[in-house]
Coordinates of C-alpha atoms in Angstrom, one line a residue:
Chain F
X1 CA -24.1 -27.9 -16.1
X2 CA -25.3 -24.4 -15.1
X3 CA -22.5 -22.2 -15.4
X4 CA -23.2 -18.0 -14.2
X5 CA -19.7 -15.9 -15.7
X6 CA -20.0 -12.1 -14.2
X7 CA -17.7 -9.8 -15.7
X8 CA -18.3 -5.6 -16.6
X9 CA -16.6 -6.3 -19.8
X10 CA -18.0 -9.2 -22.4
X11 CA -14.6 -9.7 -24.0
X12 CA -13.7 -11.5 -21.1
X13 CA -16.6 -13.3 -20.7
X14 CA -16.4 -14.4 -24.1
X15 CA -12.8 -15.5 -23.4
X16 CA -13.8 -17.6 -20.5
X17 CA -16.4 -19.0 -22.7
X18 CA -14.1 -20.2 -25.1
X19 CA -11.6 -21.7 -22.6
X20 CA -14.6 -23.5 -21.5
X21 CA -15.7 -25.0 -24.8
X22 CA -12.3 -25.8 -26.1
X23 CA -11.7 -28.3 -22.4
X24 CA -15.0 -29.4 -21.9
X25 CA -18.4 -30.4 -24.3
X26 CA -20.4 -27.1 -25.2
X27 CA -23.4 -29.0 -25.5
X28 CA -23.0 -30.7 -21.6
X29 CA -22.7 -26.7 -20.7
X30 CA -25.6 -23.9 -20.5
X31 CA -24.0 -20.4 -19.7
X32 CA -25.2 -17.6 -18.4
X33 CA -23.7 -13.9 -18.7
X34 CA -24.0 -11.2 -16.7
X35 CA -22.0 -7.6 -16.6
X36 CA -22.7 -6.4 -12.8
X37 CA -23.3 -7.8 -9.6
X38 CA -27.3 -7.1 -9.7
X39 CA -27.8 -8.9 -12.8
X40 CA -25.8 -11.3 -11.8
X41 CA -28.1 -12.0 -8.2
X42 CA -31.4 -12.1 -10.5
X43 CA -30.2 -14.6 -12.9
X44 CA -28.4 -17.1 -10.0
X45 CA -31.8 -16.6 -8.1
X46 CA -34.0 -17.5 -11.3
X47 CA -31.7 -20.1 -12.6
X48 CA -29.4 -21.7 -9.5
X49 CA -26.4 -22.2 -11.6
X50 CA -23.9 -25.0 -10.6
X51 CA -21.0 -22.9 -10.5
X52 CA -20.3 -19.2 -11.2
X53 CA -17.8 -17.1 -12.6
X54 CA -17.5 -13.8 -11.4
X55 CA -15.0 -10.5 -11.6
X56 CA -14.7 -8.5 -8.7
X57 CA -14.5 -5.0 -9.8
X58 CA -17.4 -4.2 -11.2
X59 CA -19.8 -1.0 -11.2
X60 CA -23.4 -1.2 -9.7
X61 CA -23.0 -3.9 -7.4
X62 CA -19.6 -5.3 -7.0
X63 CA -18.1 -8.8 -7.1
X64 CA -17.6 -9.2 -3.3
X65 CA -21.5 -7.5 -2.6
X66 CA -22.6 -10.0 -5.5
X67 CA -21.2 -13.2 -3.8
X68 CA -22.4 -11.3 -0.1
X69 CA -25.6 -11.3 -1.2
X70 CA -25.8 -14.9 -2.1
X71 CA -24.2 -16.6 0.6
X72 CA -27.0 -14.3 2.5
X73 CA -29.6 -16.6 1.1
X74 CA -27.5 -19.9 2.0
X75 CA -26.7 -20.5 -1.5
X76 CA -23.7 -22.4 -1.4
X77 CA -22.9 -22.5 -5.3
X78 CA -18.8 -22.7 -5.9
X79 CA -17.6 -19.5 -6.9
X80 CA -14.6 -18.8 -8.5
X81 CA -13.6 -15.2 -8.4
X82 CA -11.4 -13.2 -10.6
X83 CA -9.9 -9.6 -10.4
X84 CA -6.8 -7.7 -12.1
X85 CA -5.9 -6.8 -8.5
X86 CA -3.7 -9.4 -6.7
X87 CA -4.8 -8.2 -3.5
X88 CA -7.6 -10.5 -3.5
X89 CA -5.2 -13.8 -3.6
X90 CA -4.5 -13.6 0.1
X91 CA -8.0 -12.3 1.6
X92 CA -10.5 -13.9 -1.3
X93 CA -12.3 -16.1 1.5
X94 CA -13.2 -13.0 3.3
X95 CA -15.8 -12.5 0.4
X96 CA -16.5 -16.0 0.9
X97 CA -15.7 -16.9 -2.6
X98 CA -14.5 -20.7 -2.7
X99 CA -10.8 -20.0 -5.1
X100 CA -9.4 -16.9 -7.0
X101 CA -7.6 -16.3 -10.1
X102 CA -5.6 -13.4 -11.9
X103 CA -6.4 -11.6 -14.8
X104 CA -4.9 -12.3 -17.1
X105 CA -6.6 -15.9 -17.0
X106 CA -4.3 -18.7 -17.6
X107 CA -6.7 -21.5 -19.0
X108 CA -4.8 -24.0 -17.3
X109 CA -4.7 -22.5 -14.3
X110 CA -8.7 -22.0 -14.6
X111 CA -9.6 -25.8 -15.9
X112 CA -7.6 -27.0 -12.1
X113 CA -9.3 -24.3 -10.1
X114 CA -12.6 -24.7 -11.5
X115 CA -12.3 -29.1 -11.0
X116 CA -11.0 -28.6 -7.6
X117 CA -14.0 -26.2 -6.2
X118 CA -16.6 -28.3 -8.1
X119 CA -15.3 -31.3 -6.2
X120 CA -15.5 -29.4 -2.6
X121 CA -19.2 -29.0 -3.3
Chain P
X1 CA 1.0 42.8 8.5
X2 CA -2.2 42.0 10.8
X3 CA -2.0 42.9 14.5
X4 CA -2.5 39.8 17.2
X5 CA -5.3 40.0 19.3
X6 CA -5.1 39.2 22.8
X7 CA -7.9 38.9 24.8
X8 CA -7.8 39.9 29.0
X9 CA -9.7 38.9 31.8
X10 CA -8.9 39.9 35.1
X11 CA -11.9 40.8 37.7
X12 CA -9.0 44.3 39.1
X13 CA -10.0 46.7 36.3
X14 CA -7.0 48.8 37.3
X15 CA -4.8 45.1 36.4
X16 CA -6.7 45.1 33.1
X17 CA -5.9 48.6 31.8
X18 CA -1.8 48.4 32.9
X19 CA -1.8 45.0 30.6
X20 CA -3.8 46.9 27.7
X21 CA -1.4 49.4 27.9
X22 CA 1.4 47.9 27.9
X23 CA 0.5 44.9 25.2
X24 CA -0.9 48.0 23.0
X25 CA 2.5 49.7 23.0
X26 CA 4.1 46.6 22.0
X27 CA 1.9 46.4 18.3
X28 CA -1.0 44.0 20.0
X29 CA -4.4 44.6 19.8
X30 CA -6.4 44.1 22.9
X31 CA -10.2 43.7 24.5
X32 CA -10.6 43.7 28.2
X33 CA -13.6 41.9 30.4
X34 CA -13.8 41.6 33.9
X35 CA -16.4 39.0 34.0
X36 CA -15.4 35.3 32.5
X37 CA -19.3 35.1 31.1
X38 CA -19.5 38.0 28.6
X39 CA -15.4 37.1 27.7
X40 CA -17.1 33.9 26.5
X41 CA -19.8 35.4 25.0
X42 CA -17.3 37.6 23.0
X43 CA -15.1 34.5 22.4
X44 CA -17.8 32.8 21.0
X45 CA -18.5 36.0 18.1
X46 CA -14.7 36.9 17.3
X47 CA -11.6 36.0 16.8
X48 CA -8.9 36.1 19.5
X49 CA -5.4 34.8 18.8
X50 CA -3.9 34.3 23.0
X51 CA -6.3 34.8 26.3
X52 CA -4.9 36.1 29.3
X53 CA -6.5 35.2 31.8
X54 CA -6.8 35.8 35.9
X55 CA -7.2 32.2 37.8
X56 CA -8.8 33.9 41.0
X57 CA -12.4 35.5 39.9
X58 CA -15.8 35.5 41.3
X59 CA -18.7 34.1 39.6
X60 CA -17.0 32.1 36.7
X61 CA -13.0 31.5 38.2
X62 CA -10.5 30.8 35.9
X63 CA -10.0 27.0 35.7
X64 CA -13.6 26.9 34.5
X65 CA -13.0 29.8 31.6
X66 CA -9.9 27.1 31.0
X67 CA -12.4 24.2 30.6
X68 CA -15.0 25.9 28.8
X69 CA -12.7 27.6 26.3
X70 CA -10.5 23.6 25.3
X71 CA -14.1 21.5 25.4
X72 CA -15.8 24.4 22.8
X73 CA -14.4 23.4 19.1
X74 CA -14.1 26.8 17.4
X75 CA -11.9 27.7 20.5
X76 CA -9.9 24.9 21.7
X77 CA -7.2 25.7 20.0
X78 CA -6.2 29.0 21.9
X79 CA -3.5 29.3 23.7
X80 CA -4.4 30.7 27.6
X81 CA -1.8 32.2 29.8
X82 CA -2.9 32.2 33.2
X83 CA -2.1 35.0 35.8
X84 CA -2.0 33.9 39.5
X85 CA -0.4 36.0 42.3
X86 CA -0.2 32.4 44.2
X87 CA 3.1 30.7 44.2
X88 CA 1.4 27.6 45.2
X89 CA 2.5 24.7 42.6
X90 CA -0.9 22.5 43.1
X91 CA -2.9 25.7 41.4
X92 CA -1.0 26.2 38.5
X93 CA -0.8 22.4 37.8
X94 CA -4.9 22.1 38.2
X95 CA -4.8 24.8 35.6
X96 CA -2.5 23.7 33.4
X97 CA -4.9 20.2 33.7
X98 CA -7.8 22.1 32.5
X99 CA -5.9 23.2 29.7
X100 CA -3.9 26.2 30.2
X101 CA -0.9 26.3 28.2
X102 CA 1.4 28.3 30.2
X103 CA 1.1 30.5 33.0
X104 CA 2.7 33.7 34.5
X105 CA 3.3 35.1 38.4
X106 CA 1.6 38.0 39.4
X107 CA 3.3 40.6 39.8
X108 CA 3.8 40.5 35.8
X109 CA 7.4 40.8 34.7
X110 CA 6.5 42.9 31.6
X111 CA 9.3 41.0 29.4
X112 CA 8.8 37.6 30.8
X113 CA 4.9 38.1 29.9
X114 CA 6.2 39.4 26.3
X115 CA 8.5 36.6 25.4
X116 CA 5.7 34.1 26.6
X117 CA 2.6 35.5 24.2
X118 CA 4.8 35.7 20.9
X119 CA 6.3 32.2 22.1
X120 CA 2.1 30.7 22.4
X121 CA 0.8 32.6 19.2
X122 CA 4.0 31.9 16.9
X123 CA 3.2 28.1 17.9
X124 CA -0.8 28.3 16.6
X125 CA 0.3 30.0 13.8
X126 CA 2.6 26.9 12.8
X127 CA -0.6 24.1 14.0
X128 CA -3.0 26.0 11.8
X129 CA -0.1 26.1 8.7
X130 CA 0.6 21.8 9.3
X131 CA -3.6 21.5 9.8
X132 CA -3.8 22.9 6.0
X133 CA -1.1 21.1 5.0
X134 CA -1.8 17.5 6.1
X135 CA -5.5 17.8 4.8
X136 CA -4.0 18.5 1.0
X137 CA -1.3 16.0 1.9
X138 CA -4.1 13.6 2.7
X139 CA -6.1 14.6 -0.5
X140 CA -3.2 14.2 -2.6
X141 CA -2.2 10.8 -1.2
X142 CA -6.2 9.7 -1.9
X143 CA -6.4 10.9 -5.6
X144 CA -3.2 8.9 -6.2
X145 CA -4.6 5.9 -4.6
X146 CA -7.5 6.3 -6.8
X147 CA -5.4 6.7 -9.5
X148 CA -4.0 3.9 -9.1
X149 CA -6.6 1.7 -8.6
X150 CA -8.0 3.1 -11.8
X151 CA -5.0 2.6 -13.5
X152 CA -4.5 -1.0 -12.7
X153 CA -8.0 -1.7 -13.5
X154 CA -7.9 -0.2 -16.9
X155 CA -5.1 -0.9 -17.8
X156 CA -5.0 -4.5 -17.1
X157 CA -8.4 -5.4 -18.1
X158 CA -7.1 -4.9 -22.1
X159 CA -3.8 -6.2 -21.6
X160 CA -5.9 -9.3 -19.9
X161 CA -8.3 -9.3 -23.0
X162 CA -4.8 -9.3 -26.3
X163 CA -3.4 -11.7 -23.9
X164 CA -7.0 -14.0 -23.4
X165 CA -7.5 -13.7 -27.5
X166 CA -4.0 -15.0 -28.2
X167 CA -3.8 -17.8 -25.8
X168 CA -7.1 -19.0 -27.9
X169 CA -5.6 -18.5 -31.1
X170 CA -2.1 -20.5 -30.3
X171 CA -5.1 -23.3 -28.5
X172 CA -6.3 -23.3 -31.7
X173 CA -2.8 -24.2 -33.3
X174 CA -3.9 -26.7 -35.9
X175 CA -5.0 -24.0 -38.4
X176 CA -1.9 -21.9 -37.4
X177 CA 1.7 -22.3 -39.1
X178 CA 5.0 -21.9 -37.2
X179 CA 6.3 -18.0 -38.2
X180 CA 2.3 -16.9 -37.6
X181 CA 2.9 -19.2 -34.0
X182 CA 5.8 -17.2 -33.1
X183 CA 4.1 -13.9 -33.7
X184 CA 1.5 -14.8 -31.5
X185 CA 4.1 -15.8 -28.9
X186 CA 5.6 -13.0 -29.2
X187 CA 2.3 -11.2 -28.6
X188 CA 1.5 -13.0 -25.7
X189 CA 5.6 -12.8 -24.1
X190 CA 4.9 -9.1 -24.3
X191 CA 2.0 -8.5 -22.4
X192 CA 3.3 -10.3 -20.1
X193 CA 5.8 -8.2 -19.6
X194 CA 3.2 -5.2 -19.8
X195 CA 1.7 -7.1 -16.5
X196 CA 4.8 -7.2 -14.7
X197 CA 5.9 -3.4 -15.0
X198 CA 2.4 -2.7 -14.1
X199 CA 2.3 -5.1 -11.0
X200 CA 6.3 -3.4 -10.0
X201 CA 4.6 0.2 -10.7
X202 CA 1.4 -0.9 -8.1
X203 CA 4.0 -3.0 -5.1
X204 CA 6.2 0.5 -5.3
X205 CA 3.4 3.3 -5.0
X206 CA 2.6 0.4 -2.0
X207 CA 6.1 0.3 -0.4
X208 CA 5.9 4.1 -0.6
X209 CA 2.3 5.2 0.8
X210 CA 3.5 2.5 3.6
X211 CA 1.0 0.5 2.9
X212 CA 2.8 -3.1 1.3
X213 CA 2.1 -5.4 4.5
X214 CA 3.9 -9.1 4.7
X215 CA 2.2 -11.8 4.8
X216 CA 4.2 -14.2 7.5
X217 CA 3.9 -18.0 8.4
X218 CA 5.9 -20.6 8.4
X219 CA 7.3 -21.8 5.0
X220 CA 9.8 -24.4 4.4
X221 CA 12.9 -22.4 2.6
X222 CA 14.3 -25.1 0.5
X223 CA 10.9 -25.9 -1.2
X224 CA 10.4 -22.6 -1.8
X225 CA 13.9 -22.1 -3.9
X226 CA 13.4 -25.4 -5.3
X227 CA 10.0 -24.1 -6.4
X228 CA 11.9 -21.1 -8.2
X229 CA 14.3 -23.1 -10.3
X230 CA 11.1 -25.1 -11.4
X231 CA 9.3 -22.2 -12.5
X232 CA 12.2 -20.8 -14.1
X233 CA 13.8 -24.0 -15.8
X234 CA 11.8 -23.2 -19.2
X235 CA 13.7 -19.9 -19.7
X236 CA 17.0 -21.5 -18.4
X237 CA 16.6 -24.5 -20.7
X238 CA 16.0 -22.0 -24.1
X239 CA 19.5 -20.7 -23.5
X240 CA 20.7 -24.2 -22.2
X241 CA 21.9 -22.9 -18.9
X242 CA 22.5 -25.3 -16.1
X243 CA 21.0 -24.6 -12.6
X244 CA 22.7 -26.5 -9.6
X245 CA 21.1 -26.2 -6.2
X246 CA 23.4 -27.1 -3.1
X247 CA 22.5 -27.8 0.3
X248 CA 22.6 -29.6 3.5
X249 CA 19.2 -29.3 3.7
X250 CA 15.8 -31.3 2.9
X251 CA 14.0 -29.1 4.5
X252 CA 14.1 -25.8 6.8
X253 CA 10.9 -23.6 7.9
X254 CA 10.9 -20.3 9.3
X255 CA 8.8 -17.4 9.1
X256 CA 8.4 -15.3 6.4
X257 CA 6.6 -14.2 3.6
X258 CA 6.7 -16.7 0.9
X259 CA 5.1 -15.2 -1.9
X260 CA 7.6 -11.8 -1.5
X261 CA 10.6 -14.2 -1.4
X262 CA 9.7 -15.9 -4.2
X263 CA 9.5 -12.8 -5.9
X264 CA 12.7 -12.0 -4.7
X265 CA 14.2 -15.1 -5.6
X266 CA 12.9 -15.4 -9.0
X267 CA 13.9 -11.7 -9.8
X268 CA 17.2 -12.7 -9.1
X269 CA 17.7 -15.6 -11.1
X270 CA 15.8 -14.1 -13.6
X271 CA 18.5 -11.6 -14.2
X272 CA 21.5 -14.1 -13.6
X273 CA 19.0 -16.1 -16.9
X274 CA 19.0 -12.8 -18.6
X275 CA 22.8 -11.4 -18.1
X276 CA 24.4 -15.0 -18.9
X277 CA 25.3 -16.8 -21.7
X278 CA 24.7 -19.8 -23.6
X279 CA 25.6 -23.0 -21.9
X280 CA 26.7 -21.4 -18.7
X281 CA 25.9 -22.4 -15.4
X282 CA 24.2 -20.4 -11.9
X283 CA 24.7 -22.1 -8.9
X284 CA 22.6 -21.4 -6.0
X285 CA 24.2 -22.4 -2.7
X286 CA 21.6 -22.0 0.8
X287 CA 23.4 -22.2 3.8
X288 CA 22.0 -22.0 7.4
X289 CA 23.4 -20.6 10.6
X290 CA 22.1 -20.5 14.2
X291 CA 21.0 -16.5 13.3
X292 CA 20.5 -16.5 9.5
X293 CA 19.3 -17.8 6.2
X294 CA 21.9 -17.1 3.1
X295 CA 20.5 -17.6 -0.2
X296 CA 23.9 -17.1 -2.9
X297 CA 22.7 -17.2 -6.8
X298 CA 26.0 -16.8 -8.7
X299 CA 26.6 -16.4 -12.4
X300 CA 28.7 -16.3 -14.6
X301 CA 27.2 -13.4 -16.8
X302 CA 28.2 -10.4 -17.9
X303 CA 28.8 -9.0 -14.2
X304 CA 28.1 -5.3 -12.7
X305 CA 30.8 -2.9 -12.4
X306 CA 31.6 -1.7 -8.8
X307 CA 30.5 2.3 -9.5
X308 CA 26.9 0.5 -9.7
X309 CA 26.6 -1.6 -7.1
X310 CA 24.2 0.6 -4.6
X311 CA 22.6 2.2 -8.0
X312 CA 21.1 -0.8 -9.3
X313 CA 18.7 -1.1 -6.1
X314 CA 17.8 2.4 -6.5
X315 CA 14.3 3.1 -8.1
X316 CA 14.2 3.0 -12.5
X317 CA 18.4 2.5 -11.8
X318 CA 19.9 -0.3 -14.0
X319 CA 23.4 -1.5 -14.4
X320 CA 25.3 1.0 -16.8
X321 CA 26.9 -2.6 -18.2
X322 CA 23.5 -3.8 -19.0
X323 CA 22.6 -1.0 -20.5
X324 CA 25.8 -0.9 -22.8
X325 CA 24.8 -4.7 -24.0
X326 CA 21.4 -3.5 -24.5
X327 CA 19.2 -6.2 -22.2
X328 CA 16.3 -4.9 -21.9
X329 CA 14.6 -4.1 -18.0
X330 CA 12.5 -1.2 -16.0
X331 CA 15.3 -0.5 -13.2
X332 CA 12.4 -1.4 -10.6
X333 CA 12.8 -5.2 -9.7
X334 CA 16.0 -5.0 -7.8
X335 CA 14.3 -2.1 -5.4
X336 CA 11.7 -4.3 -5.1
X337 CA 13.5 -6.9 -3.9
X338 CA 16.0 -4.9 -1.3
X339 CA 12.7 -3.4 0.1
X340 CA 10.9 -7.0 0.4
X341 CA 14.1 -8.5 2.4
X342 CA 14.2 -5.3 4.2
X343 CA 11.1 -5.5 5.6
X344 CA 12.0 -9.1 6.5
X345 CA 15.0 -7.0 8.5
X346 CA 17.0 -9.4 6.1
X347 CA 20.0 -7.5 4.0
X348 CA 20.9 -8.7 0.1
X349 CA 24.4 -7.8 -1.1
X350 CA 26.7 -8.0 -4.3
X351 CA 30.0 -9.3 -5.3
X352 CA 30.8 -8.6 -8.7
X353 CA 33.5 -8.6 -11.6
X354 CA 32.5 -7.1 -15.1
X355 CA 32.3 -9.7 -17.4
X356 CA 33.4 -12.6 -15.1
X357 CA 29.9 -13.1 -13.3
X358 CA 27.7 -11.4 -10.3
X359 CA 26.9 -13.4 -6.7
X360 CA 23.6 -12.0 -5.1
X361 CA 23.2 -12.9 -1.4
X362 CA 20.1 -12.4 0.4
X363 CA 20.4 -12.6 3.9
X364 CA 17.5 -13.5 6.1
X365 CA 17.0 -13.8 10.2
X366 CA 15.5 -16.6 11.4
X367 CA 12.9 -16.0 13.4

């Protein structure tokens, strides 16, 4: 499984990464990192990852423009977006992302989110 | 101190030198026209602080020097007297409609004429002081947004990364022994706490800029507190405290925000957690009238004394008998709470006896 984590800072990314391996097989997973939103739109339009990762807050192009941008070319990966702002709980579908969750990440909390959006798709 | 200057139009020349005369003699400066098309000309070059101005002119009459003057943005905002020997109402209303602010009968009472001018310029002087004033207001309210948005991001993004980091090293237990466990714990209690003050600090500069908006839709009350003792039955069960929920209820919806009253909720039995003892009990009784929703949480802790009741909802305030006992808290939570429930037009009140126990009732309208 393709898996696209956008975040301005690697720490985090590196943390989700590890969530990741310790729940499911590292070697069933190929990951993909990006630190803004522009990056992040050339490497899901090279590689069409099955689900992405992605902050919202980020310089260059945002999270929201990032996930804009996509669902502008019909791609309907499962996005799970993150953001130290709890604003974003209650109006994360308006930037058509398919769940949310706070920084800091609970990895229980990510494992559920990240089974129930794969199995929408 | 600067003189006023009053600009005149009047088409009577001998009209226009009495009024420069006697506005002169009372400390104003004055320019005369007796054509509205060069008095616009000049308007349009200098600055004028009041125009006086004749409604019945040839050529350009006064109710269009009226609407020329309000529709041109350098000059809209001065104030026009108008001059009319007509007593008919209907003219001086069509004036006043093309934006004269106030108007005089010819002939001119001289104090009547007096009075009015310093009444008109006194009153642009004040728009122009609350025109500077609500644009720094304004630009002081923006920086502190953006401060605050800054703050929340940089802040939490580290906290976020010491709290990722040790959450893998206690997932990675097998390596780890107990006392190194608790340190992590520790660690990881901590930051939590960091998250909290920081998440209070961002809902109050919200509640103040009146900006924190409710999210309401039907919720079902007793899930929700039922959904609060869960959440909080690991603390309670550390210090072995008993939480009994009674009600005649299964189930009640009403409107309101349930992610605020949880916070409200859990705030409050938080504290009754934090402020009792060992082995105690809090009982949490709902009961539900035709108007209103009463949420009780009583301990038996170690209580609030009466001086402090209206303090401890005030901002950074805590409890000076929690403070003695040194339990540690912000002062922000409680003030958080009383602003959620007022917003919900709801009211939450204390009954309490030091040492014996507190009772918190949150009242809520059903709408």
């Amino acid at each position: 499984m393709k898996i696209l984590i956008v975040d301005d800072d690697k720490d985090i990314i590196d943390i989700i990464v590890n969530f990741l391996e310790l729940k499911y097989l590292p070697d069933k997973m190929k990951i993909y990192k990006a630190t803004n939103g522009k990056d992040a739109l050339n490497i899901a339009l090279k590689e069409f990852p099955d689900l992405i990762i992605t902050d919202l807050d980020m310089p260059v192009m945002d999270g929201a423009s990032f996930i804009k941008e996509l669902r502008k070319r019909y791609i309907e990966v499962p996005v799970l977006a993150i953001s130290a702002h709890s604003v974003f709980k209650d109006n994360y579908k308006e930037y058509k992302a398919n769940e949310f969750i706070k920084k800091p990440i609970d990895p229980d909390e990510l494992y559920q989110k990240i089974e129930t959006i794969l199995k929408i798709v | 101190m600067e003189k006023s200057k009053i600009l005149v139009i009047d088409d009577d020349n001998v009209i226009l030198l009495l009024l420069k005369k006697i506005l002169e003699l009372n400390n104003f400066e004055v320019v005369t026209f007796n054509n509205g098309k060069s008095a616009i000309e000049y308007l349009k070059k200098n600055n004028i602080d009041l125009i006086l101005l004749d409604l019945m002119m040839p050529e350009l009459d006064g109710y269009e020097i009226c609407k020329i003057v309000k529709s041109t943005k350098k000059l809209r905002n001065i104030p026009i007297i108008i001059m009319t020997a007509k007593s008919d109402e209907s003219e001086i209303e069509k004036a006043i409609n093309n934006g004269a602010n106030d108007f005089i009968r010819k002939p001119i009472n001289r104090y009547e004429l007096l009075t009015r001018i310093k009444n008109l310029i006194k009153i642009k002087k004040y728009e122009i002081i609350l025109e500077k004033r609500n644009k720094e207001l304004k630009r002081i309210n923006q920086l502190k947004n953006d401060f605050l948005g800054v703050v929340a991001h940089d802040l939490k993004n580290p906290l976020s990364i010491i709290n990722g980091y040790t959450q893998l090293l206690l997932m990675n237990e097998t390596n780890l022994n107990q006392k190194y466990k608790n340190y992590l714990m520790k660690i990881l209690y901590n930051t939590e706490n960091m998250l909290y003050l920081i998440n209070d600090l961002m809902d109050i500069s919200l509640i103040e800029s009146g900006k924190y908006k409710l999210f309401i839709d039907k919720n079902d009350i007793v899930k929700t507190i039922k959904d609060c003792i869960d959440s909080l039955s690991y603390l309670a069960k550390e210090k072995n405290i008993k939480i009994n929920f009674q009600t005649n209820y299964n189930e009640f919806i009403s409107n309101f925000d349930k992610k605020r009253i949880i916070q409200v909720i859990n705030n409050i039995l938080n504290n009754a957690v934090k402020f009792s003892d060992d082995d105690s009990e809090i009982n949490i009784i709902l009961d539900i009238d035709k108007k209103y929703i009463r949420i009780k949480i009583e301990d038996k802790g170690i209580g609030i004394p009466e001086k402090d009741f209206k303090k401890i909802f005030k901002r950074f305030t805590r409890g000076s008998h929690a403070i003695e006992k040194d339990i540690k808290g912000t002062g922000l939570g409680l003030s958080i709470c009383k602003d959620i429930v007022d917003l919900h037009k709801g009211k939450i009140l204390v009954k309490s006896k030091e040492n014996e126990g507190s009772t918190f009732i949150v009242i809520l309208p059903i709408k």
